[in-house]
Amino acid sequence: MEKPDNIEIPDILPVLPLKNTVIYPQMMIPLTVGRDKSIKLINDLPPGKVLGLVAQKSEIEEPFLLDLYQVGTMATIFKMMRMPDGTLSVIVQALKRIKIKEWVQEEPYFSAQIEVIEEEETTQTVEGEGIKRHVLSLLERITNISTDFSKEVYIAALNTEEIGRLADIIAFNINLKLPERQKILEITDHLKRLEQVTEYLQREIEILELADKIHSQVRDELSKAQKQAILREQLKAIQKELGEGDERNIEINEFKRKMETADLPEHAKAQAERELEKLERMPPYAAEYIVSRTYLDWLLSIPWKSSSEDSLSIKEASAILDEDHYDLEKPKERILDFLAVRKLKGQAKGPILCFVGPPGVGKTSLGQSVAKSLNRKFIRMSLGGMRDEAEIRGHRRTYVGAIPGRIIQGIRNAGANNPVFMLDEIDKIGIDFRGDPAAALLEALDPEQNHSFTDHYLEVPFDLSKVFFILTANFLDTVPPALRDRMEVIELPGYTEPEKGEIAKRYLVPKQIKENGLENEEVIIERSALEEIIRYYTREAGVRNLERSIANVCRKIARKKAEESLSSNVIVEASNIKDYLGIRRFWLEEAQKESEIGVATGLAVTPAGGEVLLIETSCVEGKGNLSLTGQLGEVMQESAKAGLTYIRSRAQELGLNPGFYDKTDIHVHVPQGAIPKDGPSAGITIAVSMISALTKHPVRKDVAMTGEITLRGKILPIGGVKEKVMAAQRVGLNKVFLPRENEKDLEEIPLYIKEGMEISLVGHMDEVLSKVFELEVKSQNNIRISNS
């Protein structure tokens, strides 16, 4: 094998993408090559020539250029074998770090112009030697803790003098995520590379030590349980010798008394009698005795027929809901409708409501208010991260430690068979080999069959039709369709600024004043201060951070009171809010100051509400490439491509050369590139921005737009109309273009906002272009751009 210095390194190298692997210099690694592109690359590579190895950012099967990192490794093929299934098994010898300067081709395989990253040999220093010794000591600790870690790696590390090479060896052999491995590859300074590896080693040791500690605790607990079991048996023998009574007879008599007083349905009573007869014949030292005794205890303690009496006063229920929650009219109406039907009919099937909305908008607290207004017990059960079906339907009694599911447990704890049962985070249920909890919920939530819900532990049907189920979710996308079909979905959108201000004034400020030991007379938080907090210190859909900020203000005032430096009432205004919360954390986006070429104003919806989105386009001489930057998602990228195709199909009407695309590169960018963006509603904004850049006509600065575009230029409806229009009004834009099919959504926009805005409903791009560029539409297929 030739030395790296003697190998000819061309400027352009073929590049082999690696899935979930990062290779470091001076390493010999086996690889399995199965992609058609990669096999052709290996076959075309002359013997002794080098290739580039670059890791993929994700595990997709056919990566694009954007899916590859820019720093990789140059390598030669040491050995190659063809496998029976058509794949290649190759052993590569990594040589040096390389950086991709420019991609040259994508087909038939990737190739790129590269730059070799030359690494100077680090001279031995006191600092380097100290870090090296520390790293070796950490590596020794890992070797002693973990039996899975190879001791050969530790020996190789001991015999490595060069600290950069030492960092590479350790990074390749410890448990790191792909971005972390890539980060090590990209650090060229040997000392900094080893420092970063030291940080990862320290984290790995903490994880391993914690796992070892948990394992020891479990082992100790098992030993303790076995010792207690032996002592209990010895205690029973002593009590028997002393004649202190038969515990078994006492328990059986207690069960008989409970069975006589409990109002059980016939099928449950028959099951309890059979189990009690079996318990009487069973010796107390039998393994099944405790299992049978626990089962009887559960069967007799469940409220089979015990119900809490409903409060069916519509006025009182409405007053309670209004007192506890501001706005939320639709959920309140649905609850009052249910009460009205229950009052007139006497009995109604329990509804299955699902509150959908971002965190902090009051979904869980609304469920508590529902229980309060109905005078029912309230049970809350979180489904987030649940993966075991037995959590819902219970464990079968054949398993050690079996118990009923959490639905039956909650009803037993409530002591009534008609509670308000809230299932939180329905969209975060998992699935694995233990079953699908979402599928197990179907029987419990279906009004047509939940009157005979069967828990695996009880093995006796229980009537859930009287339970008022309320589910909550942040998104419905991950909820299975079969489960979604059984729910009545009520959306709770994020609060607007005026709504947040009213909630803070009515609920949050008085609550935090009381919780921090203050009196209402001592603290006055002006409305201007609340608006300042909402706009510049919190950015959310709900009000949790708003409440935390108000609590911070109250705590600082309470501290002054405790230090006896509070001489008079405290008035918190917008001008002095920074004394309590520091400098502003957020800044409101601004509208365009002037009309510019290639810049269009769009509207978007985030979890924190509506946002104004400036989309920029620049055209330069090139080869017809379309570049999209700003962390745009797949749907947004497709909107840009659809908009460009529409422009190309209407090039002549727009006054463009039909072949403009062949010699022009178009770059579309959405600022704030660190924030991912996706959705179809920016389609017309991207198209307008590109048309402006191509025709050199500026887009009007006072116009915002939103809508999905088709290849024919039709504008399709979008969501979040209320939030988007309010975002435009907040930054001073008075003209908004909305899809015509969104006309029905205008009813949700507050009247004070609609009065000061000009909202235009459009159905085709021709209508948009004639207004946003001051264009004249001569006919359906003829657009002329005027210079007026």
CSV table of N, CA, C and O in Angstrom, one decimal, residues 403-438:
chain,number,residue,atom,x,y,z
A,403,ILE,N,-52.3,-5.9,37.4
A,403,ILE,CA,-53.3,-4.9,38.0
A,403,ILE,C,-54.2,-4.5,36.8
A,403,ILE,O,-53.9,-4.7,35.7
A,404,PRO,N,-55.3,-3.9,37.2
A,404,PRO,CA,-56.2,-3.4,36.1
A,404,PRO,C,-55.5,-2.2,35.4
A,404,PRO,O,-54.5,-1.6,35.8
A,405,GLY,N,-56.1,-1.8,34.2
A,405,GLY,CA,-55.6,-0.7,33.4
A,405,GLY,C,-55.9,0.6,34.2
A,405,GLY,O,-56.7,0.7,35.2
A,406,ARG,N,-55.3,1.7,33.6
A,406,ARG,CA,-55.4,2.9,34.3
A,406,ARG,C,-56.8,3.6,34.3
A,406,ARG,O,-57.1,4.4,35.1
A,407,ILE,N,-57.6,3.1,33.3
A,407,ILE,CA,-59.0,3.6,33.3
A,407,ILE,C,-59.8,3.1,34.5
A,407,ILE,O,-60.4,3.9,35.2
A,408,ILE,N,-59.7,1.8,34.7
A,408,ILE,CA,-60.4,1.2,35.9
A,408,ILE,C,-59.8,1.7,37.2
A,408,ILE,O,-60.5,2.0,38.1
A,409,GLN,N,-58.5,1.9,37.2
A,409,GLN,CA,-57.8,2.5,38.4
A,409,GLN,C,-58.4,3.9,38.7
A,409,GLN,O,-58.7,4.2,39.9
A,410,GLY,N,-58.5,4.7,37.7
A,410,GLY,CA,-59.0,6.0,37.9
A,410,GLY,C,-60.4,6.1,38.4
A,410,GLY,O,-60.8,6.9,39.3
A,411,ILE,N,-61.3,5.2,37.8
A,411,ILE,CA,-62.7,5.2,38.3
A,411,ILE,C,-62.8,4.7,39.7
A,411,ILE,O,-63.6,5.2,40.5
A,412,ARG,N,-61.9,3.7,40.1
A,412,ARG,CA,-61.9,3.3,41.5
A,412,ARG,C,-61.5,4.4,42.4
A,412,ARG,O,-62.1,4.6,43.5
A,413,ASN,N,-60.5,5.1,42.0
A,413,ASN,CA,-60.0,6.2,42.9
A,413,ASN,C,-61.0,7.3,43.0
A,413,ASN,O,-61.1,8.0,44.0
A,414,ALA,N,-61.8,7.6,41.9
A,414,ALA,CA,-62.9,8.6,41.9
A,414,ALA,C,-64.0,8.2,42.8
A,414,ALA,O,-64.7,9.0,43.4
A,415,GLY,N,-64.3,6.9,42.9
A,415,GLY,CA,-65.4,6.4,43.7
A,415,GLY,C,-66.8,6.6,43.1
A,415,GLY,O,-67.8,6.6,43.7
A,416,ALA,N,-66.8,6.9,41.8
A,416,ALA,CA,-68.0,7.1,41.0
A,416,ALA,C,-67.8,6.6,39.6
A,416,ALA,O,-66.7,6.7,39.1
A,417,ASN,N,-68.9,6.1,39.0
A,417,ASN,CA,-68.8,5.5,37.6
A,417,ASN,C,-69.1,6.6,36.5
A,417,ASN,O,-69.2,6.2,35.4
A,418,ASN,N,-69.2,7.8,36.9
A,418,ASN,CA,-69.5,8.9,35.9
A,418,ASN,C,-68.6,10.1,36.0
A,418,ASN,O,-69.1,11.2,36.1
A,419,PRO,N,-67.3,9.9,36.2
A,419,PRO,CA,-66.4,11.1,36.4
A,419,PRO,C,-66.2,11.8,35.0
A,419,PRO,O,-66.5,11.2,34.0
A,420,VAL,N,-65.6,12.9,35.1
A,420,VAL,CA,-65.0,13.6,33.9
A,420,VAL,C,-63.6,13.0,33.8
A,420,VAL,O,-62.7,13.3,34.7
A,421,PHE,N,-63.3,12.3,32.8
A,421,PHE,CA,-62.0,11.6,32.6
A,421,PHE,C,-61.3,12.2,31.5
A,421,PHE,O,-61.6,12.2,30.3
A,422,MET,N,-60.2,12.9,31.9
A,422,MET,CA,-59.3,13.6,30.9
A,422,MET,C,-58.1,12.7,30.5
A,422,MET,O,-57.3,12.3,31.3
A,423,LEU,N,-58.0,12.4,29.2
A,423,LEU,CA,-56.9,11.7,28.6
A,423,LEU,C,-56.0,12.7,27.9
A,423,LEU,O,-56.3,13.2,26.8
A,424,ASP,N,-54.9,13.1,28.6
A,424,ASP,CA,-54.0,14.1,28.1
A,424,ASP,C,-53.0,13.6,27.1
A,424,ASP,O,-52.6,12.4,27.2
A,425,GLU,N,-52.6,14.4,26.1
A,425,GLU,CA,-51.6,14.1,25.1
A,425,GLU,C,-51.9,12.8,24.3
A,425,GLU,O,-51.1,11.9,24.2
A,426,ILE,N,-53.1,12.8,23.7
A,426,ILE,CA,-53.5,11.6,22.9
A,426,ILE,C,-52.6,11.5,21.7
A,426,ILE,O,-52.5,10.4,21.1
A,427,ASP,N,-52.0,12.6,21.2
A,427,ASP,CA,-51.2,12.6,20.0
A,427,ASP,C,-49.8,12.0,20.3
A,427,ASP,O,-49.0,11.9,19.4
A,428,LYS,N,-49.4,11.7,21.5
A,428,LYS,CA,-48.1,11.3,21.9
A,428,LYS,C,-48.0,9.9,22.3
A,428,LYS,O,-47.0,9.4,23.0
A,429,ILE,N,-49.0,9.1,22.0
A,429,ILE,CA,-49.0,7.7,22.3
A,429,ILE,C,-48.0,7.0,21.3
A,429,ILE,O,-48.0,7.2,20.1
A,430,GLY,N,-47.2,6.0,21.9
A,430,GLY,CA,-46.3,5.3,21.1
A,430,GLY,C,-46.8,3.9,20.8
A,430,GLY,O,-48.0,3.6,21.1
A,431,ILE,N,-46.0,3.1,20.1
A,431,ILE,CA,-46.4,1.7,19.7
A,431,ILE,C,-45.1,0.9,19.7
A,431,ILE,O,-44.1,1.4,19.1
A,432,ASP,N,-45.1,-0.3,20.2
A,432,ASP,CA,-44.0,-1.2,20.1
A,432,ASP,C,-44.5,-2.6,20.3
A,432,ASP,O,-45.7,-2.9,20.1
A,433,PHE,N,-43.6,-3.6,20.6
A,433,PHE,CA,-44.0,-5.0,20.7
A,433,PHE,C,-45.0,-5.3,21.8
A,433,PHE,O,-45.6,-6.3,21.8
A,434,ARG,N,-45.2,-4.4,22.7
A,434,ARG,CA,-46.2,-4.6,23.8
A,434,ARG,C,-47.6,-4.3,23.4
A,434,ARG,O,-48.5,-4.4,24.2
A,435,GLY,N,-47.8,-3.8,22.1
A,435,GLY,CA,-49.1,-3.5,21.7
A,435,GLY,C,-49.3,-2.1,21.3
A,435,GLY,O,-48.4,-1.3,21.4
A,436,ASP,N,-50.5,-1.7,20.9
A,436,ASP,CA,-50.8,-0.4,20.4
A,436,ASP,C,-51.9,0.2,21.4
A,436,ASP,O,-53.1,-0.1,21.3
A,437,PRO,N,-51.5,1.1,22.3
A,437,PRO,CA,-52.4,1.7,23.2
A,437,PRO,C,-53.6,2.4,22.5
A,437,PRO,O,-54.7,2.5,23.0
A,438,ALA,N,-53.3,3.1,21.4
A,438,ALA,CA,-54.3,3.8,20.7
A,438,ALA,C,-55.4,2.9,20.2
A,438,ALA,O,-56.6,3.2,20.3
